[in-house]
Amino acid sequence: MPKFPSMARDGLANTQQRRNLQHATHTIRSKRATVVDEVPDWEELRVRGAAVKDQVLAHLDDYLVQLEASLTASGATVHWARDADEANRIVRDLVQAKEVDELVKVKSMATQEIELNEALEEVGISAWETDLAELIVQLGHDRPSHILVPAIHRNRSEIRDIFREEMGAVGTPAPDGLTDEPTDLAEAARRHLREKFLRAKVAVSGANFAVADTGTLVVLESEGNGRMCLTLPETLISVVGIEKVVPTWEDLDVFMQLLPRSSTGERMNPYTSMWTGTTEGDGPQEVHVVLLDNGRTSVLADEVGRQALRCIRCSACLNVCPVYERAGGHAYGSVYPGPIGAILTPQLRGTSSPLDQSLPYASSLCGACFDVCPVRIQIPELLVHLRTQVVDEHRGGRPSAEGVAMRTASWMFADHRRYEKAQRASTMSSKLLGERTTLGRLPWPASSWSGARDAPAPPRETFRQWWVRTHGSESR
Amino acid sequence: MTASSAVAVQRVALFATCFNDTMFPEAPKATVRLLERLGISVEFPLEQTCCGQMFTNTGYADEAIPLVRSFVKTFGPYDAIVAPSGSCVGSVREQYASLATRAGDAGLSRDVDQLAPRVYELSEFLVNVLGRTDVGAYFPHRTTYHPTCHSLRMLRVGDRPQQLLSAVRGITLVDLPQAAECCGFGGTFAMKNADVSVAMGSDKVRHVRETQAEVLVAGDNSCLAHIGGLLGRQRAGVRTLHLAEVLASTEEDPA
C-alpha cells in the first residue's frame, strides 16, 4: 500500500467525503463535549479508567488464565489465537462443523482486523454485517472509514443508492421508491436484516470487555441488532482481543461512563448486552471465545508503547483530529484510522512497510487526541516514540537524504560558532534578494512548502547580530 | 502571583530560538524591548542555538541529544529562561527528560529536571512570574489571536495571552472561529504531509479572514510562517505578528 501522504491525497480530493466527514465529526465532537462537561469528576474517571487498564496490562497473563477458567466453568469453550490466520482458521472450522454457509455478525473491530469475512468468503461462507453502518459499507463493497461510524464518509443519498442497487443481490431488496429519509433507510435495513437474523444458525461477535472473575463478555451498541445476533442463533463465536479483559464486574462501572460519552456523545448507550457462557434453554447453546493476540503481546513488551492497549475503541480521537477530518479513514490503510490508528497499526503490524513507516508521521502533534482520550493514552508522545523507532530501524543502512540533512543540521547546531557561520550565509543571501520580504515558488525540496505558501525571505540581520550590535558581545 | 515574585528572579536569559534568531528576529527583539521596559535586565547567552525540537519530533532523538546537553549547559546558570515560542518551551519542558533518559546520563537527567521548570513561554513569564497583564502596550488595530497547539495543549498557557492582549490600549480584539484547531504547521509535518497541512491551513486562513482582522497574532512564528505564507499567497492583506511584537508596541515605537 502507498504511504499515508499519497493515500491522503485521494481523501483530500474527494470533496463530497470531506463535507460528510467535516459535518459528522463536528456534530459528534460537540455532542461529546456537552455530555463530558456534565460530569464533574470526568478527569478522575479518566485516571481511574487508565489505572484499571494499566493494572490489567501489568498482570495480563494472570487475568487471562482467570478469564479462561471462568469462561470454561460457565460452559463456553476457549480458543487461543496467536495471529489472524490462526483465529480465522478456528472460526472457519467451527462454522464448517455446523454445516452452514452463512452467519450474522455483531459489529466487531477484532474481526475486521483479522479480515474474518474475507477468510470465510474463501470457503464459501457469507458473513452478514448487521450493524447499520457496517451493512452500508459491506453492501457498498467499501472499506470502513471510522471505528464507530464506519460509513461516516457517506451521506444519506449515497446510502439510498447503495441500498437500491445492492440489497436485492444478497437478500431482501430495498422497497420500491426508497427515499433518502433516515426513517425509510432504517426501515429498508430492518427488513433486509430481519430475514437474516431469523434464519442464521451461527453468529460472530467481538466484545468491548471481558470480565475475568465471572467470565462475562460485554457488548455496547446503539441499534439492538447486536442483541438479535447474541440471542437468536444456536452457536455464538466471539473473537476477543486479549487486552479487552477487566478484572471484576465492578471495574465495568468506570468504562460504562467513559465509553458512551466519549464515543457517541450519549450519557448511556442504548443496548448493553452481557453474557456468561451458556444457559440451558435460553440463548446460544454453544459459545466459543477466541482470545486473539495478533501483535498485542509485542505491543505489551514496549514499556512506553503499551499504553496504546488501554484503547477502548471509542473513536473520540478521530472526531477531533484535524488530519483525520481532511484525509478520511481510508488513507490510514487499516481498520484503525485516525490518531489511535496512526500508533496502533504500526505497533500491531510493525513498521516494515512504507505505509506503516509513514503512519506515525500522519499527525501535526496538535494534542487534541490526548485531551479527549477517556483512558489518557498519550498519543502525541507515542507518535514521537514510534517515529524514533522508524528512524532507529534505518540507522546503519544506506543513509536517506533526510537522515544526512538531520545529522548535518545537528552537527551545525551543536556548536554556536558553526551555527553563526550558517547564519551569515543566510543574511548574505538576503542581501542578494534586495527588497523582497517573501519568496515565491521554490525548487525541490522547498517546493513542498512553497507550492501553496509564500516562504519568508531571510532577514538582513539575525537577532544575534542585532544583539551584538546593540548590547555588545560582552553583555551576555 | 504578585509582582513581588519578580524579586526572586535575579538573572533572566532570553532563549531566542534558532527559528526566530535566523528568520524572525523581530520577535526576540520585541521580547527584549518589552522586558527591558518592564525593568528586567535580559541577558542573551551567545552559546545558545536550537532546542532540538525538529530532530525530536521527526524521530531523530540521537541528533537531538547534543542540543539538550548544549541547552542545559548554556542556560544552567539562569533563574529564568524566557522564549517567544510555546513550542520550543514545550520541547524543553516535555521532551528533554525522555531524551536524557535515552542518553543514559543520570547527570543530564538531573540537570534537565532542575532546569526545565525555569523555562517559560513569554505569556507565562509575564503573567506568572512578573504578575503583569497590563504591560503598557499600544496597538490600535483590529486583531485576532490564534492559540498555537503547543502553547494551548502542551504548556496549558490558558487565556494568559488573551489577558495580555485585552489590556493593550487601542486594540480591537476579535475572536477567531474554531481558534483551538491546529493550523496544520506541525514542524516537518508541513513538508512531509504538505497536502493535508495546506488543507488545514486553508481552513485556518478562512476563519482568520472571516474575522476581518488586520492582524493575526500568535505566540509561535513557525505557525505564523505557515498561516502567513498562505495569507500571503492569497494576497489576503492580513499581517501576521508575534505576540511579543504587539506587547512591545507603543505610540512612540509602533509595531
XYZ file of C-alpha atoms in Angstrom:
731
model
C 0.000 0.000 0.000
C 1.269 3.520 -0.735
C 2.358 5.847 2.039
C -0.075 7.972 4.020
C 0.628 11.258 2.164
C -0.372 9.821 -1.201
C -3.383 7.964 0.247
C -4.438 11.211 1.914
C -4.315 12.985 -1.429
C -7.282 10.883 -2.617
C -9.246 11.779 0.501
C -8.451 15.467 0.117
C -9.596 15.434 -3.491
C -12.939 13.824 -2.590
C -14.935 16.962 -1.808
C -18.174 15.105 -1.022
C -16.361 12.908 1.505
C -14.683 15.929 3.061
C -18.026 17.659 3.528
C -19.571 14.490 5.004
C -16.640 13.983 7.366
C -16.496 17.604 8.424
C -20.194 17.653 9.224
C -20.225 14.306 11.059
C -17.058 14.730 13.124
C -18.027 18.234 14.216
C -21.504 17.035 15.223
C -20.193 14.141 17.357
C -17.399 16.351 18.682
C -19.761 18.938 20.103
C -22.171 16.289 21.468
C -19.247 14.678 23.247
C -18.036 17.978 24.674
C -21.508 18.749 26.037
C -22.026 15.431 27.828
C -18.460 15.290 29.127
C -18.845 18.768 30.623
C -21.835 17.448 32.592
C -19.633 15.060 34.556
C -17.906 16.903 37.388
C -15.359 14.171 38.051
C -14.515 13.399 34.401
C -10.787 13.801 34.937
C -10.928 11.434 37.886
C -12.840 8.918 35.771
C -10.176 9.127 33.048
C -7.474 8.463 35.614
C -9.432 5.504 37.001
C -10.043 4.092 33.529
C -6.350 4.315 32.707
C -5.433 2.763 36.062
C -7.728 -0.257 35.594
C -6.301 -0.880 32.132
C -2.712 -0.466 33.335
C -3.338 -2.890 36.179
C -4.683 -5.429 33.667
C -1.752 -4.940 31.316
C 0.767 -5.333 34.144
C -0.697 -8.760 35.026
C -2.266 -9.752 31.737
C -1.107 -13.359 31.937
C -2.831 -13.924 35.282
C -6.075 -12.273 34.236
C -6.240 -14.251 31.008
C -5.794 -17.541 32.814
C -8.536 -16.477 35.227
C -10.786 -15.456 32.326
C -10.251 -18.793 30.609
C -11.154 -20.660 33.804
C -14.343 -18.655 34.394
C -15.424 -18.924 30.776
C -14.874 -22.677 30.778
C -16.697 -23.076 34.089
C -19.708 -21.219 32.678
C -19.961 -23.512 29.655
C -18.014 -21.616 26.989
C -15.145 -23.128 25.002
C -11.966 -21.045 24.929
C -9.590 -20.972 21.963
C -6.268 -19.135 21.766
C -5.151 -17.476 18.542
C -1.628 -16.165 18.068
C -2.388 -14.326 14.838
C -5.050 -13.561 12.245
C -4.565 -16.828 10.348
C -4.968 -18.915 13.462
C -8.071 -17.006 14.565
C -9.663 -17.254 11.131
C -8.938 -20.989 10.952
C -10.542 -21.568 14.347
C -13.705 -19.665 13.390
C -13.881 -21.307 9.950
C -13.598 -24.793 11.416
C -16.308 -24.061 13.984
C -18.678 -22.694 11.324
C -17.997 -25.540 8.902
C -18.721 -28.070 11.656
C -22.220 -26.574 11.826
C -22.656 -27.214 8.089
C -23.941 -23.696 7.355
C -22.927 -21.338 4.571
C -23.866 -18.052 6.257
C -23.745 -16.310 9.605
C -24.695 -12.975 11.150
C -22.239 -10.613 12.738
C -22.238 -8.092 15.548
C -20.048 -5.096 14.693
C -16.535 -6.037 15.804
C -13.168 -4.379 15.251
C -11.256 -7.569 16.095
C -12.874 -9.487 13.238
C -12.250 -6.553 10.891
C -8.632 -6.523 11.987
C -8.127 -10.189 11.091
C -10.263 -9.879 7.915
C -12.515 -12.699 9.023
C -15.247 -12.003 6.453
C -12.775 -12.390 3.608
C -11.358 -15.607 5.123
C -14.875 -17.056 5.419
C -15.793 -15.998 1.911
C -12.830 -18.013 0.588
C -14.532 -21.196 1.807
C -17.992 -20.143 0.634
C -19.378 -18.823 3.909
C -21.208 -15.480 3.795
C -20.794 -13.308 6.897
C -23.566 -10.681 7.051
C -22.820 -7.477 8.910
C -25.875 -6.395 10.920
C -24.716 -3.040 12.272
C -26.373 -0.462 10.032
C -23.187 1.365 9.138
C -21.260 -1.876 8.605
C -24.103 -3.066 6.380
C -23.770 0.092 4.274
C -20.025 -0.473 3.944
C -20.487 -4.163 3.108
C -23.220 -3.557 0.545
C -21.169 -0.740 -0.989
C -18.132 -3.034 -1.465
C -16.335 -0.396 0.526
C -13.974 -0.255 3.486
C -14.845 1.272 6.884
C -13.673 4.856 7.294
C -14.242 5.261 11.020
C -14.100 2.967 14.062
C -17.520 3.791 15.419
C -19.276 5.128 12.331
C -17.808 3.010 9.529
C -19.957 4.738 6.882
C -19.241 8.244 8.176
C -17.909 9.201 4.761
C -21.281 8.515 3.115
C -24.298 10.806 3.137
C -27.892 9.599 3.014
C -28.419 9.921 -0.732
C -25.324 7.803 -1.320
C -26.738 5.252 1.154
C -30.111 5.197 -0.663
C -28.312 4.445 -3.925
C -26.311 1.627 -2.330
C -29.464 0.081 -0.808
C -31.360 0.297 -4.106
C -28.569 -1.234 -6.135
C -27.164 -3.870 -3.802
C -29.717 -5.224 -1.313
C -31.577 -7.408 -3.785
C -28.499 -9.378 -4.809
C -27.867 -10.654 -1.264
C -31.329 -10.825 0.318
C -34.480 -8.817 0.802
C -34.361 -5.948 -1.708
C -34.964 -2.302 -0.887
C -38.624 -1.256 -1.213
C -39.644 0.409 -4.478
C -39.271 4.166 -4.460
C -36.909 4.197 -1.455
C -36.227 7.802 -0.431
C -33.220 9.175 1.401
C -35.259 9.894 4.548
C -33.469 8.340 7.562
C -36.645 6.514 8.706
C -37.137 4.978 5.248
C -33.496 3.931 5.053
C -33.686 2.382 8.534
C -36.878 0.522 7.595
C -35.243 -0.904 4.458
C -32.275 -2.089 6.525
C -34.591 -3.509 9.181
C -36.474 -5.642 6.683
C -33.295 -6.758 4.982
C -31.671 -7.754 8.261
C -34.713 -9.335 9.915
C -34.715 -12.129 7.381
C -31.066 -12.814 8.140
C -31.482 -12.756 11.927
C -34.317 -15.268 11.822
C -32.505 -17.663 9.521
C -28.985 -17.626 10.999
C -27.745 -20.631 12.991
C -24.393 -19.059 13.831
C -23.407 -15.589 14.998
C -19.998 -13.979 15.350
C -19.276 -11.106 17.722
C -16.427 -9.317 19.383
C -16.552 -7.868 22.874
C -15.944 -4.466 24.395
C -14.975 -6.036 27.696
C -14.307 -9.492 29.116
C -14.693 -9.793 32.884
C -12.029 -12.125 34.293
C -13.657 -13.161 37.554
C -17.077 -14.018 36.118
C -16.290 -14.956 32.514
C -18.788 -12.360 31.264
C -18.472 -10.787 27.825
C -19.908 -7.318 27.227
C -21.041 -5.578 24.043
C -22.225 -1.967 23.884
C -24.275 -0.938 20.865
C -26.861 1.543 19.692
C -29.291 -0.343 17.495
C -30.124 -3.658 19.149
C -29.042 -5.583 16.080
C -26.163 -6.998 18.050
C -28.553 -8.282 20.684
C -30.510 -10.125 17.970
C -27.286 -11.893 16.947
C -26.342 -12.614 20.548
C -29.658 -14.245 21.428
C -31.235 -15.873 18.360
C -28.601 -18.199 16.791
C -27.727 -21.588 18.304
C -23.992 -21.022 18.149
C -22.120 -17.865 19.166
C -18.462 -17.304 18.408
C -16.783 -14.272 19.996
C -13.394 -13.053 18.844
C -11.853 -11.008 21.650
C -8.526 -9.180 21.756
C -6.568 -10.225 24.829
C -6.362 -6.614 26.036
C -10.160 -6.466 26.493
C -10.065 -8.171 29.870
C -11.069 -6.285 33.025
C -10.561 -7.832 36.475
C -14.034 -7.625 38.007
C -17.641 -6.688 37.327
C -17.115 -3.558 39.475
C -14.423 -2.341 37.095
C -17.018 -2.055 34.347
C -18.671 0.891 36.052
C -15.966 3.363 35.099
C -15.994 2.253 31.448
C -19.778 2.335 31.232
C -19.455 6.036 31.991
C -16.381 6.757 29.876
C -17.255 4.888 26.694
C -20.711 6.153 25.632
C -19.943 9.788 26.422
C -16.635 9.587 24.540
C -17.844 7.681 21.527
C -21.403 8.648 20.613
C -21.756 11.630 22.906
C -24.551 9.844 24.772
C -24.949 9.659 28.528
C -25.671 5.976 28.234
C -25.611 3.624 25.283
C -28.992 2.194 24.252
C -28.068 -1.513 24.396
C -25.614 -3.176 26.754
C -25.511 -6.960 26.377
C -23.706 -9.161 28.841
C -23.470 -12.907 28.511
C -21.767 -15.554 30.569
C -21.245 -18.912 28.888
C -24.372 -20.920 28.120
C -27.775 -21.220 29.779
C -29.898 -24.253 29.019
C -32.995 -23.363 27.015
C -32.044 -19.681 26.694
C -29.846 -18.074 24.044
C -26.985 -19.772 22.189
C -26.409 -23.330 23.393
C -22.826 -23.381 22.153
C -20.492 -20.483 22.955
C -16.908 -20.206 21.728
C -14.463 -17.475 22.691
C -11.372 -16.924 20.560
C -8.766 -14.952 22.518
C -6.717 -13.056 19.972
C -3.118 -11.888 20.269
C -2.211 -10.739 16.717
C 0.635 -8.462 17.772
C -0.733 -7.421 21.160
C 1.949 -9.152 23.204
C 4.646 -7.350 21.240
C 2.923 -4.022 21.981
C 2.841 -5.082 25.625
C 6.595 -5.664 25.556
C 7.198 -1.978 24.723
C 7.139 -0.162 28.050
C 6.356 3.227 26.510
C 4.077 1.914 23.796
C 1.940 -0.481 25.829
C -0.453 2.269 26.948
C -1.998 2.038 23.458
C -3.546 -1.247 24.645
C -5.707 0.771 27.048
C -7.734 1.853 23.992
C -11.457 1.094 24.324
C -12.142 1.951 20.650
C -14.352 4.934 21.445
C -13.046 6.922 18.434
C -13.142 10.270 20.241
C -9.630 10.906 18.927
C -10.810 10.501 15.323
C -13.589 13.010 15.776
C -11.276 15.778 16.982
C -8.343 15.040 14.686
C -7.824 17.725 12.026
C -5.792 15.306 9.909
C -8.412 12.541 10.006
C -11.151 15.052 9.214
C -9.472 16.015 5.959
C -7.695 12.853 4.835
C -10.504 10.443 5.730
C -10.220 6.984 7.247
C -9.162 5.087 4.142
C -5.862 6.990 3.983
C -4.654 5.098 7.071
C -4.776 1.743 5.248
C -6.092 -0.070 8.308
C -9.282 -0.755 10.233
C -7.889 1.581 12.883
C -7.773 5.060 11.334
C -7.113 8.442 12.915
C -4.699 9.163 15.762
C -5.151 5.807 17.512
C -4.685 4.032 14.170
C -1.545 6.030 13.444
C 0.005 4.461 16.550
C -1.817 1.153 16.960
C -1.462 -0.076 13.376
C 2.347 0.210 13.199
C 2.510 -1.192 16.725
C 0.452 -4.275 15.846
C 1.850 -4.798 12.343
C 5.395 -3.497 12.855
C 6.998 -0.771 10.766
C 8.391 -2.793 7.871
C 6.084 -1.459 5.130
C 6.321 2.071 3.701
C 2.712 2.752 4.799
C 3.323 1.634 8.376
C 6.511 3.726 8.486
C 4.563 6.773 7.324
C 1.668 6.430 9.798
C 3.475 7.860 12.861
C 4.097 10.978 10.746
C 0.398 11.353 9.862
C -0.087 13.924 12.605
C 0.759 17.545 13.320
C 1.139 16.601 17.021
C -1.542 19.128 17.944
C -2.521 17.113 21.014
C -6.311 17.324 20.649
C -6.446 13.496 20.674
C -4.922 13.194 24.128
C -7.335 15.723 25.602
C -10.371 13.669 24.602
C -8.951 10.176 25.206
C -11.025 8.620 28.018
C -8.127 6.397 29.095
C -5.448 9.084 28.767
C -3.327 7.485 26.045
C -0.502 9.940 25.345
C -0.972 9.681 21.598
C 1.360 12.578 20.626
C 4.146 11.115 22.759
C 3.612 7.682 21.265
C 3.713 9.118 17.752
C 7.128 10.627 18.523
C 8.208 7.358 20.160
C 7.268 5.433 17.008
C 8.933 7.996 14.739
C 12.108 7.439 16.744
C 11.686 3.703 16.251
C 11.272 4.151 12.472
C 14.428 6.298 12.288
C 16.394 3.954 14.568
C 15.494 0.945 12.438
C 17.095 2.680 9.460
C 20.317 3.621 11.202
C 23.341 1.756 9.902
C 21.845 1.213 6.465
C 22.221 3.485 3.451
C 21.534 6.969 4.804
C 18.490 8.773 3.454
C 18.661 12.384 2.256
C 16.636 13.314 5.329
C 19.000 11.413 7.622
C 22.021 13.170 6.171
C 20.329 16.563 6.458
C 19.340 15.928 10.075
C 22.805 14.756 11.073
C 24.416 17.762 9.383
C 21.979 20.181 10.992
C 22.539 18.634 14.416
C 26.316 18.973 13.980
C 25.853 22.596 12.937
C 23.605 23.417 15.915
C 25.828 21.627 18.431
C 28.347 24.492 18.304
C 27.234 28.124 18.167
C 30.249 29.135 16.024
C 29.211 26.729 13.268
C 25.632 27.932 13.620
C 26.688 31.589 13.323
C 28.616 30.756 10.161
C 25.463 29.226 8.636
C 23.506 32.308 9.711
C 25.954 34.560 7.869
C 25.230 32.625 4.682
C 21.531 33.253 5.296
C 21.885 37.023 5.762
C 24.224 37.186 2.741
C 21.562 35.557 0.576
C 19.041 38.065 1.905
C 21.213 40.944 0.698
C 21.188 39.407 -2.766
C 17.385 39.315 -2.704
C 17.045 43.090 -2.473
C 13.833 44.436 -1.010
C 11.839 41.198 -1.148
C 10.305 40.057 2.116
C 8.824 36.825 0.813
C 9.883 34.209 -1.688
C 7.606 32.719 -4.324
C 7.749 29.167 -5.642
C 10.998 27.434 -4.800
C 12.775 24.376 -6.286
C 12.608 20.919 -4.661
C 12.676 20.083 -1.751
C 11.489 23.541 -0.658
C 8.702 23.222 -3.240
C 6.727 21.069 -0.777
C 6.483 24.243 1.287
C 6.188 26.852 -1.420
C 3.612 25.078 -3.584
C 0.818 26.838 -1.718
C 2.657 29.015 0.803
C 4.936 32.012 0.459
C 8.231 31.468 2.232
C 9.679 34.304 4.266
C 12.883 35.809 2.900
C 15.700 35.671 5.452
C 16.283 38.997 7.239
C 19.280 41.251 6.563
C 20.390 40.913 10.162
C 19.823 37.993 12.520
C 18.717 38.607 16.087
C 22.157 37.612 17.303
C 23.863 40.140 15.047
C 21.433 42.806 16.286
C 22.143 41.886 19.900
C 25.895 42.123 19.480
C 25.461 45.445 17.635
C 23.159 46.942 20.279
C 24.194 45.200 23.507
C 27.778 44.153 22.684
C 29.260 40.684 22.685
C 30.446 41.019 26.284
C 26.926 41.533 27.522
C 25.543 38.078 27.926
C 1.112 35.526 41.639
C 2.071 39.007 42.689
C 4.589 41.382 41.195
C 6.806 40.799 44.228
C 7.744 37.385 42.865
C 9.900 39.270 40.352
C 12.323 39.917 43.176
C 13.240 36.242 43.276
C 14.299 36.316 39.640
C 17.834 37.632 39.606
C 19.178 36.540 36.231
C 16.872 36.295 33.241
C 18.082 34.817 29.980
C 16.417 35.130 26.625
C 16.183 31.964 24.567
C 15.571 33.487 21.141
C 15.104 30.060 19.435
C 17.004 29.305 16.232
C 13.995 29.938 14.004
C 13.362 33.411 15.414
C 17.057 34.251 15.579
C 17.634 33.413 11.931
C 14.295 34.082 10.240
C 12.109 36.260 12.503
C 14.422 38.438 14.645
C 11.651 40.952 15.349
C 10.049 38.633 17.921
C 13.100 38.232 20.189
C 13.950 41.940 19.663
C 10.437 42.826 20.839
C 10.832 40.458 23.784
C 13.995 42.285 24.836
C 12.380 45.732 24.409
C 9.312 44.620 26.363
C 11.212 43.035 29.244
C 13.613 45.978 29.496
C 10.614 48.315 29.572
C 9.277 46.258 32.499
C 12.553 46.702 34.325
C 14.080 43.313 33.633
C 17.708 43.186 32.629
C 17.786 40.462 29.997
C 20.875 38.505 29.110
C 21.459 36.685 25.871
C 23.980 33.882 26.213
C 25.648 33.682 22.808
C 26.316 29.935 23.084
C 22.614 29.168 22.543
C 21.453 27.607 19.267
C 18.453 25.270 18.888
C 16.324 23.325 21.388
C 16.301 20.285 19.091
C 12.551 20.030 18.700
C 12.710 19.480 14.945
C 15.001 16.484 15.488
C 12.989 15.001 18.351
C 9.649 15.322 16.607
C 10.934 13.860 13.352
C 12.314 10.810 15.162
C 15.995 11.818 15.259
C 16.422 11.516 19.005
C 20.164 10.827 18.849
C 20.631 14.039 16.882
C 18.640 15.981 19.489
C 20.706 14.813 22.470
C 23.794 17.022 21.832
C 21.419 20.000 21.661
C 19.880 19.054 25.021
C 23.377 18.995 26.516
C 24.238 22.328 24.998
C 20.946 23.918 26.134
C 21.401 22.725 29.703
C 24.990 23.975 29.783
C 24.137 27.358 28.274
C 21.106 28.152 30.415
C 22.031 26.317 33.636
C 23.202 29.470 35.494
C 19.965 31.445 34.997
C 16.983 31.829 37.310
C 14.531 32.171 34.454
C 14.779 31.471 30.749
C 12.169 33.200 28.584
C 11.377 32.253 24.989
C 8.960 33.799 22.496
C 7.865 30.315 21.385
C 5.400 27.970 23.064
C 6.561 25.062 21.026
C 10.287 25.347 21.801
C 9.487 25.771 25.511
C 7.272 22.698 25.219
C 10.138 20.762 23.742
C 12.363 21.593 26.733
C 9.731 21.035 29.393
C 8.016 17.973 27.950
C 10.618 16.137 25.865
C 14.041 16.748 27.389
C 13.549 14.282 30.230
C 12.997 11.320 27.919
C 15.920 12.391 25.706
C 18.160 12.495 28.774
C 16.932 9.020 29.738
C 17.719 7.814 26.236
C 21.227 9.276 26.573
C 21.580 7.089 29.682
C 23.158 10.026 31.510
C 21.906 10.423 35.086
C 23.718 13.753 35.422
C 21.958 15.119 32.368
C 18.589 13.875 33.668
C 19.218 15.697 36.936
C 20.204 18.887 35.133
C 17.110 18.698 32.933
C 14.775 18.157 35.901
C 16.375 21.135 37.596
C 16.282 23.441 34.593
C 13.013 22.612 32.805
C 10.666 24.304 35.329
C 12.646 27.555 34.963
C 11.986 27.762 31.218
C 8.973 29.982 30.435
C 6.944 30.887 27.424
C 6.601 34.671 27.219
C 2.978 34.975 28.399
C 3.631 32.623 31.312
C 6.625 34.689 32.371
C 4.749 37.970 32.161
C 1.629 36.793 33.989
C 3.000 34.232 36.451
C 6.487 35.448 37.255
C 6.164 39.216 36.803
C 2.488 39.295 37.775
C 1.675 41.638 34.898
C -1.215 41.515 32.471
C -1.070 45.207 31.518
C 2.364 45.730 30.028
C 1.644 49.270 28.838
C 1.347 48.475 25.151
C -0.457 50.484 22.481
C -1.664 48.799 19.297
C -4.671 50.418 17.580
C -5.638 47.603 15.197
C -8.372 45.045 14.647
C -6.601 41.915 15.856
C -7.393 38.226 16.200
C -5.423 35.653 18.147
C -4.532 32.056 17.231
C -3.634 29.954 20.297
C -0.971 27.596 18.988
C -1.335 23.912 19.849
C 1.809 23.579 21.916
C 1.031 26.690 23.978
C -2.535 25.590 24.458
C -2.300 21.824 24.954
C 1.342 21.134 25.832
C 2.080 24.119 28.099
C -1.527 24.871 29.075
C -0.955 28.640 28.962
C -4.722 29.021 29.017
C -6.004 32.548 28.393
C -2.850 34.342 29.545
C -2.128 35.685 26.045
C -5.700 36.973 25.752
C -5.421 38.619 29.173
C -2.298 40.398 27.985
C -3.843 41.393 24.661
C -7.063 42.635 26.271
C -5.040 45.099 28.328
C -3.388 46.606 25.239
C -4.591 50.166 24.619
C -6.345 50.852 21.337
C -6.666 47.220 20.314
C -9.874 45.735 18.920
C -9.618 42.067 19.815
C -11.933 39.783 17.827
C -12.497 36.074 18.450
C -11.123 33.645 15.893
C -13.679 30.958 14.963
C -12.503 27.427 15.835
C -9.426 29.004 17.318
C -8.221 25.879 19.125
C -7.939 23.852 15.942
C -4.427 23.195 14.633
C -3.266 25.403 11.739
C -1.529 22.422 10.141
C 2.079 23.522 10.535
C 3.351 20.744 12.789
C 7.089 21.133 12.070
C 8.267 18.712 9.405
C 4.599 17.677 9.026
C 4.234 20.803 6.843
C 6.704 19.237 4.389
C 6.070 15.501 4.842
C 2.297 15.844 4.601
C 2.184 19.103 2.668
C -1.260 18.481 1.168
C -3.001 17.837 4.485
C -1.032 20.655 6.094
C -2.176 23.121 3.445
C -5.777 21.876 3.710
C -5.708 22.536 7.462
C -4.016 25.892 6.968
C -6.538 26.946 4.345
C -9.391 26.431 6.807
C -7.469 28.413 9.439
C -6.954 31.219 6.920
C -10.650 31.176 6.022
C -11.529 31.684 9.689
C -8.935 34.447 10.034
C -10.429 36.255 7.036
C -13.945 35.859 8.458
C -12.900 37.995 11.433
C -11.906 40.849 9.112
C -8.911 41.409 11.332
C -5.971 43.435 10.049
C -3.552 41.475 12.152
C -3.248 37.838 13.187
C -1.287 37.303 16.384
C 0.187 34.100 17.808
C 2.938 33.051 20.191
C 4.901 30.996 17.679
C 6.495 32.269 14.491
C 6.600 28.783 12.998
C 2.794 28.554 12.947
C 2.634 32.172 11.796
C 5.062 31.477 8.935
C 2.707 28.752 7.718
C -0.524 30.721 8.126
C 1.158 33.898 6.915
C 2.567 32.048 3.909
C -0.964 31.037 2.913
C -2.372 34.514 3.607
C 0.437 35.996 1.529
C -0.165 33.677 -1.412
C -3.836 34.697 -1.288
C -2.876 38.401 -1.110
C -5.295 38.498 1.827
C -3.979 41.755 3.256
C -3.718 40.360 6.785
C -0.480 40.960 8.652
C 0.940 38.307 10.986
C 2.693 39.429 14.142
C 4.181 37.653 17.122
C 2.539 38.303 20.479
C 5.799 39.867 21.695
C 5.693 42.459 18.910
C 2.180 43.555 19.855
C 3.060 43.710 23.547
C 6.237 45.694 22.819
C 4.377 48.137 20.593
C 3.997 51.696 21.899
C 2.823 55.011 20.490
C 6.470 56.077 20.125
C 7.587 52.773 18.627
C 4.572 51.088 16.963
C 4.688 47.548 15.566
